[in-house]
mmCIF file of C-alpha atoms and ligand atoms in Angstrom:
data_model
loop_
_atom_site.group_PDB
_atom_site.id
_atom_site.type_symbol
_atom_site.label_atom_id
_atom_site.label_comp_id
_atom_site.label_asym_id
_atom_site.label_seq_id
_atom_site.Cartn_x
_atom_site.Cartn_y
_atom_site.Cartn_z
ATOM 1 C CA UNK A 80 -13.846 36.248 -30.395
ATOM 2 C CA UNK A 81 -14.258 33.194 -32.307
ATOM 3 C CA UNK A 82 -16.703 32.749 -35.409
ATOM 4 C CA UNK A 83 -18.615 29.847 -36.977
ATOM 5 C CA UNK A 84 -16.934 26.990 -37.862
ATOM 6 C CA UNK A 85 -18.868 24.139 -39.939
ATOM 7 C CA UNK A 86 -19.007 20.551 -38.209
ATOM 8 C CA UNK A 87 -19.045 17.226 -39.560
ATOM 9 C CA UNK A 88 -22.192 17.159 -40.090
ATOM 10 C CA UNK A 89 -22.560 20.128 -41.186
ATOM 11 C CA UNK A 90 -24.106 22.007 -38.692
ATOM 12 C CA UNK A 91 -22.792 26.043 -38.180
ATOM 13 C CA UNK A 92 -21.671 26.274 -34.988
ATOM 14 C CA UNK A 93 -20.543 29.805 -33.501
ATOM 15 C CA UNK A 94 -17.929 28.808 -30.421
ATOM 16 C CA UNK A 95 -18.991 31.966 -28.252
ATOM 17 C CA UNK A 96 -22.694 29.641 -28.302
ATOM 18 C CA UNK A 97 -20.838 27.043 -25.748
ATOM 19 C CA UNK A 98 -18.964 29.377 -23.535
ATOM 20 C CA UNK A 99 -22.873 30.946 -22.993
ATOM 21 C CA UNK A 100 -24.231 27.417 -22.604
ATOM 22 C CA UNK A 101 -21.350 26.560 -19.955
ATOM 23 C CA UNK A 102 -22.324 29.792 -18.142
ATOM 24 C CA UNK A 103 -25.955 28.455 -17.768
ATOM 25 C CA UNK A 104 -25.031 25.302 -16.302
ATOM 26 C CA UNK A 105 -24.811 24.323 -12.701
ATOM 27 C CA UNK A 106 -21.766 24.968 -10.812
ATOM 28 C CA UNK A 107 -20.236 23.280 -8.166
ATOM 29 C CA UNK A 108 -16.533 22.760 -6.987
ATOM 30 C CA UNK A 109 -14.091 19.927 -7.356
ATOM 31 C CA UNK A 110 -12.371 18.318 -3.916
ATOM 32 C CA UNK A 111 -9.748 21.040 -4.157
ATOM 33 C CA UNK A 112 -12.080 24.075 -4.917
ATOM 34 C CA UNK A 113 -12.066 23.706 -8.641
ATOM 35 C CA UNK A 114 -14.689 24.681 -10.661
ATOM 36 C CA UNK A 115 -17.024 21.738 -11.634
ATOM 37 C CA UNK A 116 -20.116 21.835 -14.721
ATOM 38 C CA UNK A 117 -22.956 19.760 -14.460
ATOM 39 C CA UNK A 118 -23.881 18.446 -18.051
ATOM 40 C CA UNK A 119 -26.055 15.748 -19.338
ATOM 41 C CA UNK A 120 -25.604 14.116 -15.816
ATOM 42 C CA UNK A 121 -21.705 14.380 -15.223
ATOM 43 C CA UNK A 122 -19.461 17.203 -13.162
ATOM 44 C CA UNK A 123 -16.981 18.069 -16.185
ATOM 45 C CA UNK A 124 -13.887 20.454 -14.762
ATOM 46 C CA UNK A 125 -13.200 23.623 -16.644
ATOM 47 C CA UNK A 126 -10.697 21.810 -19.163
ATOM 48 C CA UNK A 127 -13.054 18.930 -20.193
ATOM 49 C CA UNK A 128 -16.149 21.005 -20.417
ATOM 50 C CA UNK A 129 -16.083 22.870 -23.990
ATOM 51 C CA UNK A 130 -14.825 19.667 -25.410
ATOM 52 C CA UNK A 131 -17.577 17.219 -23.330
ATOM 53 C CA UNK A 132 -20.381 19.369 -25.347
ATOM 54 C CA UNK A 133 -18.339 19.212 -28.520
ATOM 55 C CA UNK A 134 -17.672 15.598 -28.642
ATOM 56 C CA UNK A 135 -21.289 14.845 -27.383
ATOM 57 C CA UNK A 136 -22.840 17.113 -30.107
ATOM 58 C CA UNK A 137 -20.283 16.577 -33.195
ATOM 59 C CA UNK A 138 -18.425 13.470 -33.203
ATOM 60 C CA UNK A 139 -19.175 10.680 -35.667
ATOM 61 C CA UNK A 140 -18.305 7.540 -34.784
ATOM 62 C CA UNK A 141 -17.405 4.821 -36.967
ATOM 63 C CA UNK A 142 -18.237 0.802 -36.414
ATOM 64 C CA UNK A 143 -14.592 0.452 -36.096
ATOM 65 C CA UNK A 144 -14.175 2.512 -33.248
ATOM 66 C CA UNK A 145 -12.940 1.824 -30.131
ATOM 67 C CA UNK A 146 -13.718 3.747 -26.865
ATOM 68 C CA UNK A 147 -11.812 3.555 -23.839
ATOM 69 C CA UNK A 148 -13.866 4.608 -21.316
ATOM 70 C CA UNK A 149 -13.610 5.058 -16.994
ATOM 71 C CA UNK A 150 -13.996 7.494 -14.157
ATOM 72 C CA UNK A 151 -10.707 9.095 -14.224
ATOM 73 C CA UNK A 152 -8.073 7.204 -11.577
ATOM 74 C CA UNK A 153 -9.195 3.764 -12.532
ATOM 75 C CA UNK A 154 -6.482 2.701 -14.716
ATOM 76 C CA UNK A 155 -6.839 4.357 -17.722
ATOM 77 C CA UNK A 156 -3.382 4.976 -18.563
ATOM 78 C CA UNK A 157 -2.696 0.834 -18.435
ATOM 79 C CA UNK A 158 -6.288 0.352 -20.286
ATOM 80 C CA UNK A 159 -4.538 2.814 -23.011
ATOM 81 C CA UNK A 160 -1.553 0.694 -23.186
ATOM 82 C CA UNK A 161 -3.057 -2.348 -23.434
ATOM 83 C CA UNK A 162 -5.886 -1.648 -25.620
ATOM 84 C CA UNK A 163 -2.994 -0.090 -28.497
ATOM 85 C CA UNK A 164 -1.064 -2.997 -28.150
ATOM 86 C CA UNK A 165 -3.764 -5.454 -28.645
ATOM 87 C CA UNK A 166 -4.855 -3.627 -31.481
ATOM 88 C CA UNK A 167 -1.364 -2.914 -33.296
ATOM 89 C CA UNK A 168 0.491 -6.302 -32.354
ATOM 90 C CA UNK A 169 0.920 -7.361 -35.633
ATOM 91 C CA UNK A 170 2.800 -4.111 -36.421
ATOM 92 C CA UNK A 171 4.868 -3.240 -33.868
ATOM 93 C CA UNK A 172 6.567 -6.422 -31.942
ATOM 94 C CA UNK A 173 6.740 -5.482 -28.268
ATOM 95 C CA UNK A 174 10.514 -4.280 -28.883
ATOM 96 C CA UNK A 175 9.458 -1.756 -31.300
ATOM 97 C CA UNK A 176 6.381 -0.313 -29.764
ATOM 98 C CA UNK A 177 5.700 3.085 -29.640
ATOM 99 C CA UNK A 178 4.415 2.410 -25.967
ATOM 100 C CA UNK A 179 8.486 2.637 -25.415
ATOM 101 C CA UNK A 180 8.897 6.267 -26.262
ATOM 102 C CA UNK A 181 5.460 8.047 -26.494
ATOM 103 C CA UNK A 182 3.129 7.672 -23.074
ATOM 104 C CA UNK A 183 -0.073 6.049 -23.304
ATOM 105 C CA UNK A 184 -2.331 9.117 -23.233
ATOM 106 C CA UNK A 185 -0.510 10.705 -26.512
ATOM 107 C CA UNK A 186 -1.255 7.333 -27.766
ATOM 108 C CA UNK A 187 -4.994 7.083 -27.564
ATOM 109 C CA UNK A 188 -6.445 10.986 -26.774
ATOM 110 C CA UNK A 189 -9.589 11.581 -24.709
ATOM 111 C CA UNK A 190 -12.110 13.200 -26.266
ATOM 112 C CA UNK A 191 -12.961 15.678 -23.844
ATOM 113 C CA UNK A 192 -9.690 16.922 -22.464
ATOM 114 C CA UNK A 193 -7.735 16.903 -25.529
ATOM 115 C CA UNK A 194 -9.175 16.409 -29.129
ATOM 116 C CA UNK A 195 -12.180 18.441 -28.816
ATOM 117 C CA UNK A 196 -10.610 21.295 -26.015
ATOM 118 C CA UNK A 197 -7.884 21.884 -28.799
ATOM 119 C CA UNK A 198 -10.257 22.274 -31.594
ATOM 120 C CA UNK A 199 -13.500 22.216 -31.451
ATOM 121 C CA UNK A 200 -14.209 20.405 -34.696
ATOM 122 C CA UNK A 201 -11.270 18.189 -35.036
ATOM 123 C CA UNK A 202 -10.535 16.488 -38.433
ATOM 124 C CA UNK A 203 -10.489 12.749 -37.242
ATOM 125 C CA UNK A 204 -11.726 11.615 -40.469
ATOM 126 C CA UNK A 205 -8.059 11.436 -41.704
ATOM 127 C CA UNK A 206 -7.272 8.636 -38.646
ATOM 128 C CA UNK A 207 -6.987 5.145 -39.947
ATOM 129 C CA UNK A 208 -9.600 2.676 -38.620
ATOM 130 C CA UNK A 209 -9.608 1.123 -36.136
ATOM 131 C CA UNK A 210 -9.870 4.573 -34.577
ATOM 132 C CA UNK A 211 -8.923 4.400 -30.949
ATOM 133 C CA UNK A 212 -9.943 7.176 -28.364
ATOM 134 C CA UNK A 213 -10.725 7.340 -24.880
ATOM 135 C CA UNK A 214 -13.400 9.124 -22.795
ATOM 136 C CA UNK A 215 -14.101 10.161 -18.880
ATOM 137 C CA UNK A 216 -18.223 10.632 -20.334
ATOM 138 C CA UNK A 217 -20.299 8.655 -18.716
ATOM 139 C CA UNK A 218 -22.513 5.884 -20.895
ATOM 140 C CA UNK A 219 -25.376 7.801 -20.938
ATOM 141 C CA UNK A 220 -23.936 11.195 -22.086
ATOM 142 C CA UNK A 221 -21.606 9.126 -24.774
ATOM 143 C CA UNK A 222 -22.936 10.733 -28.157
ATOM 144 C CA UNK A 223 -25.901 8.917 -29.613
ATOM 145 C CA UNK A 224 -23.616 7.873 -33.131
ATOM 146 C CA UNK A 225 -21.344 5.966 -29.992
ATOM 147 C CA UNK A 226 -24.218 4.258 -28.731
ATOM 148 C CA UNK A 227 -25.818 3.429 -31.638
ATOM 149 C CA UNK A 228 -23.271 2.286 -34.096
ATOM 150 C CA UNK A 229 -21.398 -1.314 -33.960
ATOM 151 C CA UNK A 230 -18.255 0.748 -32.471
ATOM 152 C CA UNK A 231 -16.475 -1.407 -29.132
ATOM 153 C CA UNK A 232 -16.341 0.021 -25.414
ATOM 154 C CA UNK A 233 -14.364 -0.878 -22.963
ATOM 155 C CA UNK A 234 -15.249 0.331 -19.447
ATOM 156 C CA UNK A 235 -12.417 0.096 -16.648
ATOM 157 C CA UNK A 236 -13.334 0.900 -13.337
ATOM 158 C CA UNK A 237 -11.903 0.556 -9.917
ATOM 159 C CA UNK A 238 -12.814 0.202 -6.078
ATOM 160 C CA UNK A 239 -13.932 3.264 -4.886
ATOM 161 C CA UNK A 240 -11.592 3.748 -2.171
ATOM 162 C CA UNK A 241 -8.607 3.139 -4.617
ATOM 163 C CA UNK A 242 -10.195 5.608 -6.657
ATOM 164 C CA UNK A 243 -10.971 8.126 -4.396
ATOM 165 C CA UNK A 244 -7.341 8.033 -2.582
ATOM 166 C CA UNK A 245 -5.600 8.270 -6.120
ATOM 167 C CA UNK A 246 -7.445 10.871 -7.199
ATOM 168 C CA UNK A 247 -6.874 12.832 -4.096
ATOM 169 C CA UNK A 248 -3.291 12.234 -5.046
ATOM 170 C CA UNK A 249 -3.238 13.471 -7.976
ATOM 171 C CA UNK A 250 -5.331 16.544 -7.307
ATOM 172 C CA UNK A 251 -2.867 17.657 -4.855
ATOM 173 C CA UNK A 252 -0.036 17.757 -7.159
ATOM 174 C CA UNK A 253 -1.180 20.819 -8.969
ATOM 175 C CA UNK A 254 -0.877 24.347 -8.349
ATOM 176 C CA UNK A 255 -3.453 26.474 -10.118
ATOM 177 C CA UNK A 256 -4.854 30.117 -10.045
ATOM 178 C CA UNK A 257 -7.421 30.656 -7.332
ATOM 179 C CA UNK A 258 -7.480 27.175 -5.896
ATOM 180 C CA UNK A 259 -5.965 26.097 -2.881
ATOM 181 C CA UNK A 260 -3.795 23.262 -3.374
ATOM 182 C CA UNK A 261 -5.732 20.175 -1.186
ATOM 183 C CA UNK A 262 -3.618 19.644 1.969
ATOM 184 C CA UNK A 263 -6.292 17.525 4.144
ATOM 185 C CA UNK A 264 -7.983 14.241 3.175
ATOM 186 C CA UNK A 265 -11.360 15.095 4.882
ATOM 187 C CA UNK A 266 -11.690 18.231 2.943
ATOM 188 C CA UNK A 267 -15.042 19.217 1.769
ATOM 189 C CA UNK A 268 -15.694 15.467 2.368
ATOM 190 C CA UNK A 269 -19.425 16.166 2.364
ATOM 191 C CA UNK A 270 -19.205 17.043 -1.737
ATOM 192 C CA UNK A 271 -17.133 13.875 -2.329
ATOM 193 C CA UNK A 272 -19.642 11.967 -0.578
ATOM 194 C CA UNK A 273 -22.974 13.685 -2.968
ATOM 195 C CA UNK A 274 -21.041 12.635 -5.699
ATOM 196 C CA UNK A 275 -19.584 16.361 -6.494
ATOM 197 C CA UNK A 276 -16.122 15.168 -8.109
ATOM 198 C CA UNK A 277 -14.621 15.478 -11.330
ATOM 199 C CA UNK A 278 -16.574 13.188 -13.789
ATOM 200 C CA UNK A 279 -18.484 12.335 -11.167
ATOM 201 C CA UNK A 280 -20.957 11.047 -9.706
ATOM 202 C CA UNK A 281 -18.861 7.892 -9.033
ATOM 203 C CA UNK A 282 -21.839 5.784 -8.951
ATOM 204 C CA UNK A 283 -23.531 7.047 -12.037
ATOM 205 C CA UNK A 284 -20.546 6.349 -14.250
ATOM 206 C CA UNK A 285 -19.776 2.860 -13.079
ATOM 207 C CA UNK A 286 -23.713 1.905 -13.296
ATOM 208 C CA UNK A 287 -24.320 3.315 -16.775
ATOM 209 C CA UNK A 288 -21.678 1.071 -18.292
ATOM 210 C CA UNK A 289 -22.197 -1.782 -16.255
ATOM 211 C CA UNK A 290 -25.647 -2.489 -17.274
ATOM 212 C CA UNK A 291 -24.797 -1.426 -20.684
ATOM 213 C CA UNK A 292 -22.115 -4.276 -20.581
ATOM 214 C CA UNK A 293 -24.811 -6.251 -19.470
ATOM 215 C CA UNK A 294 -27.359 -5.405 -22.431
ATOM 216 C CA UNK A 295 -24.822 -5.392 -25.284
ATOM 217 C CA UNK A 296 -21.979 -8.175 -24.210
ATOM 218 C CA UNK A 297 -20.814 -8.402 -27.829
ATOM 219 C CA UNK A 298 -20.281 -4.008 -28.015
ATOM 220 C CA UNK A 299 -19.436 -2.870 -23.860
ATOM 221 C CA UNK A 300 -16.871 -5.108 -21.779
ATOM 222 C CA UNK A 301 -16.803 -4.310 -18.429
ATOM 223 C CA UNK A 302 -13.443 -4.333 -16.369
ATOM 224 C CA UNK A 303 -12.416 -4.267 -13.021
ATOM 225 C CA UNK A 304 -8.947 -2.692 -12.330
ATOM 226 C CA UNK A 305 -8.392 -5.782 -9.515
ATOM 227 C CA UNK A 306 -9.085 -8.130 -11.836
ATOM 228 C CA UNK A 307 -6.292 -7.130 -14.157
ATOM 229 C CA UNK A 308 -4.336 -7.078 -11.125
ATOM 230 C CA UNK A 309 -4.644 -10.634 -10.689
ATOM 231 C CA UNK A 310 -5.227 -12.287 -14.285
ATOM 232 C CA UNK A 311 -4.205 -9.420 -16.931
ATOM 233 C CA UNK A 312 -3.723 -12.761 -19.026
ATOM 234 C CA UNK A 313 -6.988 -13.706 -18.883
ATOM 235 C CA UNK A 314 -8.851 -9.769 -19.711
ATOM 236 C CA UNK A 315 -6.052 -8.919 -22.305
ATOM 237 C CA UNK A 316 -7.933 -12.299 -24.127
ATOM 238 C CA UNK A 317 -11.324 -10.879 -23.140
ATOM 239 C CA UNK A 318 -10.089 -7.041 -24.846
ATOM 240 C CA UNK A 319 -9.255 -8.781 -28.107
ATOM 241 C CA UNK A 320 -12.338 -10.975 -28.517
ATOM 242 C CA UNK A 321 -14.639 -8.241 -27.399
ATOM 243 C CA UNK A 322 -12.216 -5.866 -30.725
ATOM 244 C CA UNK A 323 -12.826 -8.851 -32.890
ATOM 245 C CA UNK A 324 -9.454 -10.275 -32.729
ATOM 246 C CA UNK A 325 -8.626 -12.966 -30.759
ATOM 247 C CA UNK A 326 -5.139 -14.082 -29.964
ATOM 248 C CA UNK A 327 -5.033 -17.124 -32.142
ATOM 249 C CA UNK A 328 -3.124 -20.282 -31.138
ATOM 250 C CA UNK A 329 -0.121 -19.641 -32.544
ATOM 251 C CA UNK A 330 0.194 -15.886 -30.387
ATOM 252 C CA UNK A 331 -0.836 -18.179 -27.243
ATOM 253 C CA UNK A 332 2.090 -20.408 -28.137
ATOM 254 C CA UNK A 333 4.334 -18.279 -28.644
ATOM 255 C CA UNK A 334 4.086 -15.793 -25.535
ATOM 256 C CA UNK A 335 2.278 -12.157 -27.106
ATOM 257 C CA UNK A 336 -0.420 -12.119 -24.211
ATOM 258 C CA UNK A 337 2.785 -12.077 -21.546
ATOM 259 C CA UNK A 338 4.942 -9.824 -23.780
ATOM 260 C CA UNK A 339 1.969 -7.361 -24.274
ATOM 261 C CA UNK A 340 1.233 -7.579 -20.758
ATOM 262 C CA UNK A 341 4.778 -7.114 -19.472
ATOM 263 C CA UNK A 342 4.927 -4.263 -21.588
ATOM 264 C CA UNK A 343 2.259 -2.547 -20.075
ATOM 265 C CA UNK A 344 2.550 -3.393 -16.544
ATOM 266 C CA UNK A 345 3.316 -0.621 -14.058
ATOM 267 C CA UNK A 346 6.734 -0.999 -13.369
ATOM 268 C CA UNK A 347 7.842 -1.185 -17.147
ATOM 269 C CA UNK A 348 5.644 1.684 -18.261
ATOM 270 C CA UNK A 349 6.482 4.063 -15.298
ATOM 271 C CA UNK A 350 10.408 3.557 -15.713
ATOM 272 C CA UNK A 351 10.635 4.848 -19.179
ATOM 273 C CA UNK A 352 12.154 8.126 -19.439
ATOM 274 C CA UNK A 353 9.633 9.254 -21.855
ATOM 275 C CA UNK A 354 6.797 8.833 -18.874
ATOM 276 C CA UNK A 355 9.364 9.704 -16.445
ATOM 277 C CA UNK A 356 9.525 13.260 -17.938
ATOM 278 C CA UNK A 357 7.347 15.250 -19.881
ATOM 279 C CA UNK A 358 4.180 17.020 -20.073
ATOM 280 C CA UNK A 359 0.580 15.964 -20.820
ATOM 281 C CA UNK A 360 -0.905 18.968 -23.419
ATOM 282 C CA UNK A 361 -3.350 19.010 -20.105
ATOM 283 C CA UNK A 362 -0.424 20.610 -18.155
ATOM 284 C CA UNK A 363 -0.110 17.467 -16.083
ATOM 285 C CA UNK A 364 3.821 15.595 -16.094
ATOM 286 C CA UNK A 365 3.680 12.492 -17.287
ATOM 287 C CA UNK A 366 4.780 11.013 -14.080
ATOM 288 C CA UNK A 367 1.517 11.796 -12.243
ATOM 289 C CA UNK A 368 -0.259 8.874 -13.896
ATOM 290 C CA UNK A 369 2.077 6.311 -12.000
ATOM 291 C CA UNK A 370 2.599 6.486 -8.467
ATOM 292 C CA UNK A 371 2.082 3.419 -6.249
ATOM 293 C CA UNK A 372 -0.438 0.993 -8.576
ATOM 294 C CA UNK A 373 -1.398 -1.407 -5.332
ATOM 295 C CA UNK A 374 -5.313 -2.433 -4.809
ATOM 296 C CA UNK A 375 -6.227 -1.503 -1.354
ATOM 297 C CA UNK A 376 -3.872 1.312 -1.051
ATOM 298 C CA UNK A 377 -6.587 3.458 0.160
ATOM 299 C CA UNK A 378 -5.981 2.470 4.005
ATOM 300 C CA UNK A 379 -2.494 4.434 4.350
ATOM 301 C CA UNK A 380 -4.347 7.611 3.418
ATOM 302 C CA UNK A 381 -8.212 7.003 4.161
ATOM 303 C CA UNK A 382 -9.501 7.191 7.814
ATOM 304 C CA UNK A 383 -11.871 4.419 8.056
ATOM 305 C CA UNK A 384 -14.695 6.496 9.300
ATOM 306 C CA UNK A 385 -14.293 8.106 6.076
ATOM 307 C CA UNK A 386 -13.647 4.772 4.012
ATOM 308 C CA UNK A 387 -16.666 3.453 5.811
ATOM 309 C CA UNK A 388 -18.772 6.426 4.814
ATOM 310 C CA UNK A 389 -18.235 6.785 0.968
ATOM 311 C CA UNK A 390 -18.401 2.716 1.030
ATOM 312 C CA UNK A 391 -21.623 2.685 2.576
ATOM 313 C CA UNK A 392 -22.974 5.444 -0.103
ATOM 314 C CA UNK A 393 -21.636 3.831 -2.985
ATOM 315 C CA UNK A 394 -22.955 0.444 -1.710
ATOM 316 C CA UNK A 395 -26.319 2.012 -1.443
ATOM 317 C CA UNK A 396 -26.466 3.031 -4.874
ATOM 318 C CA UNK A 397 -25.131 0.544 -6.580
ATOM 319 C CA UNK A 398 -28.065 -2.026 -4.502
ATOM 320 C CA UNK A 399 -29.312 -4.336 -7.059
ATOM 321 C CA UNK A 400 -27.175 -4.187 -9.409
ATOM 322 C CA UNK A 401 -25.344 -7.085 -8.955
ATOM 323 C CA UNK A 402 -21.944 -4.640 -9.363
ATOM 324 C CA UNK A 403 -19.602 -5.185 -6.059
ATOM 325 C CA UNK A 404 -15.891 -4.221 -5.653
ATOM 326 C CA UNK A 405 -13.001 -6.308 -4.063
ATOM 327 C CA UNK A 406 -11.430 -3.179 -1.695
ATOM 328 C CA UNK A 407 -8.487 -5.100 -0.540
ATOM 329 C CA UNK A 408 -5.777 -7.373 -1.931
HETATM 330 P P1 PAP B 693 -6.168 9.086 -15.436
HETATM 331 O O1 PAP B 693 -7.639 8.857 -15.342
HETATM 332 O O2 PAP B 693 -5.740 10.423 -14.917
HETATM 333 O O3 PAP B 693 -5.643 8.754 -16.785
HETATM 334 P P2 PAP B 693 -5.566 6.495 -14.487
HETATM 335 O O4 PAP B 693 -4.540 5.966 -15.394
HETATM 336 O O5 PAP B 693 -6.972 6.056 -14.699
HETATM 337 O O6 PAP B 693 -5.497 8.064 -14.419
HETATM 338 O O7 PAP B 693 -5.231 6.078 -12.999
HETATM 339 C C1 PAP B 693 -3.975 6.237 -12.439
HETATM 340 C C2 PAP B 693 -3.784 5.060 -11.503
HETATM 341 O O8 PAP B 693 -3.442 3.899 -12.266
HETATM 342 C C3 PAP B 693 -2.642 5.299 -10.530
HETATM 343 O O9 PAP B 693 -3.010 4.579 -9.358
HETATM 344 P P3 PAP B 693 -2.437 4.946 -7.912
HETATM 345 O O10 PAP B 693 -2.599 6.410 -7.695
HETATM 346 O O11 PAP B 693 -3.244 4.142 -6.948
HETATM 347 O O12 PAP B 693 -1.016 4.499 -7.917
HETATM 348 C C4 PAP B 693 -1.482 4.673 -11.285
HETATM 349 O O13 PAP B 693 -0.395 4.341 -10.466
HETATM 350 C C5 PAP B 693 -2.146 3.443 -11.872
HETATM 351 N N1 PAP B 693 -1.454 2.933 -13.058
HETATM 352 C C6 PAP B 693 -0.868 3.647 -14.044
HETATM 353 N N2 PAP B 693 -0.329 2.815 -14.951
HETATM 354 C C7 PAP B 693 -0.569 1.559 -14.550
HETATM 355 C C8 PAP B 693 -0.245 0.259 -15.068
HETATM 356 N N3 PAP B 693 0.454 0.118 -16.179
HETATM 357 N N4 PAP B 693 -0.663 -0.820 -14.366
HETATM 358 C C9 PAP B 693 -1.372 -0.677 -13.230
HETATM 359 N N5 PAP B 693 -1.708 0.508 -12.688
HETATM 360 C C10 PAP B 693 -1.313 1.618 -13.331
#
């Protein structure tokens, strides 16, 4: 039994109060049976949940943050990368960087999964600014000091397909109490397809921060995993104007945007020891975050009836928007 613990701003909060709240919420189950919460518009899984209402309720942001944000599967480990490299160039050249022996996600920590599920209060007043953390939330459910202060987000997202195929990828790999690992693709489609998926729905995350890129340019940059894919020179300029510091002349001159790239690119990152082995605190090896890293991947593993299916949903909701994805290479 836990007791009350003071927050930030200094609100008592007794912990027992959020495992009643979690009990109240709706319930519905992941792609491979795991248990899903419905919160402030987004299906959180059992180890993001407690720290989803935490984060939303107690953390403070500062106008030096910098959120990472996607729908898990979209290239958040490589946003991680390149984001902390942008940010710390001047201290670490690329043959120092701590990129070379710590993974990306122990790098820059989600909010959900890991600074607010290991404590609900965590002390990240002590962190230097620029603060860097990342986040599966979607826009709307971001806590209001996020939305509201000067603080930078960058949004990564990919094609659906790509998503959907990785993720069922990584699903797979785990072997947990009381759920069935996920042998078949077509597997309680029907949920996938209604948007039931971890941080899901799909839709509802990529829309939220695309038309909050579009209302606030200068605070919410909006990236396309494919894009990276085929100028990462080009958005790794974008990432440090939108964080207020541009690669000056000199850096252009004398190669940092292809060093910090090469750095981070698949191949580099996913042959280091230290993200060939290991554990995520999540549970998860560090070598589930890299497997094949190709756009349009999705056909060796997606039927097209199916591919046509989820397209045609996510097409339908995203109508108007102006958002599209580029599904093959
Ligand atoms: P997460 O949400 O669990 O952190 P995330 O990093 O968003 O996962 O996505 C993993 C995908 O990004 C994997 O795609 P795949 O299953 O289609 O292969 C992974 O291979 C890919 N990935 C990881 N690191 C990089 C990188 N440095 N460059 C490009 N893609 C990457």
């Amino acid at each position: 039994m836990e007791t009350t613990t003071i927050s930030s701003n200094g609100e008592s909060v007794p912990r027992d109060e959020i495992q009643d709240l979690v009990a109240g919420f709706p319930c519905g189950k992941n792609w491979d049976g795991a248990p899903l919460y419905f919160y402030k518009g987004v299906w959180y899984p059992l180890l993001a949940i407690k720290g989803a209402i935490s984060f939303q309720q107690h953390f403070i942001a500062r106008d030096t943050d910098i959120i990472l944000a996607s729908m898990p599967k979209s290239g958040t480990t490589w946003l991680k990368a390149l984001a902390f490299s942008v940010v710390n160039r001047s201290i670490y050249s690329p043959t120092e960087s701590p990129l070379l022996t710590t993974p990306p996600h122990d790098l820059v920590h989600f909010f959900e999964m890991d600074l607010y599920s290991k404590h609900q209060l965590p002390d990240l007043e002590q962190l230097a600014s620029p603060r860097i953390f990342s986040s599966h939330s979607h826009y709307e459910t971001l806590p209001p000091s996020i939305r509201d202060s000067g603080c930078k987000i960058v949004y990564i997202c990919r094609n659906p397909l790509d998503q959907l195929v990785s993720s069922f990828h990584f699903v797979g790999k785990f072997k947990r109490e009381n759920v069935k690992p996920l042998t078949s693709i077509d597997e309680d489609f029907d949920n996938v397809c209604i948007g039931i998926r971890s941080f899901g729905p799909f839709w509802d995350s990529v829309l939220g921060y695309w038309k909050a890129s579009l209302e606030r340019p200068d605070k919410v940059l909006f990236l396309k995993y494919e894009d990276l894919k085929e100028d990462i020179i080009f958005y790794l300029k974008k990432v440090a104007e939108l964080l207020g510091i541009p690669f000056t002349e000199k850096e252009e001159k004398d190669g940092v945007i292809e060093e910090i790239s090469s750095l981070c690119s698949f191949d580099n990152l996913r042959n280091l020891e230290v993200n060939r082995s290991g554990v995520h605190p999540s549970g998860t090896p560090n070598s589930a975050f890299f497997r094949k890293a190709k756009v349009g991947d999705w056909c060796n593993d997606l039927p097209p009836s199916m591919a046509e299916r989820f397209l045609k949903i996510v097409e339908e909701t995203l109508a108007g928007s102006g958002l599209s994805f580029k599904v093959s290479e």
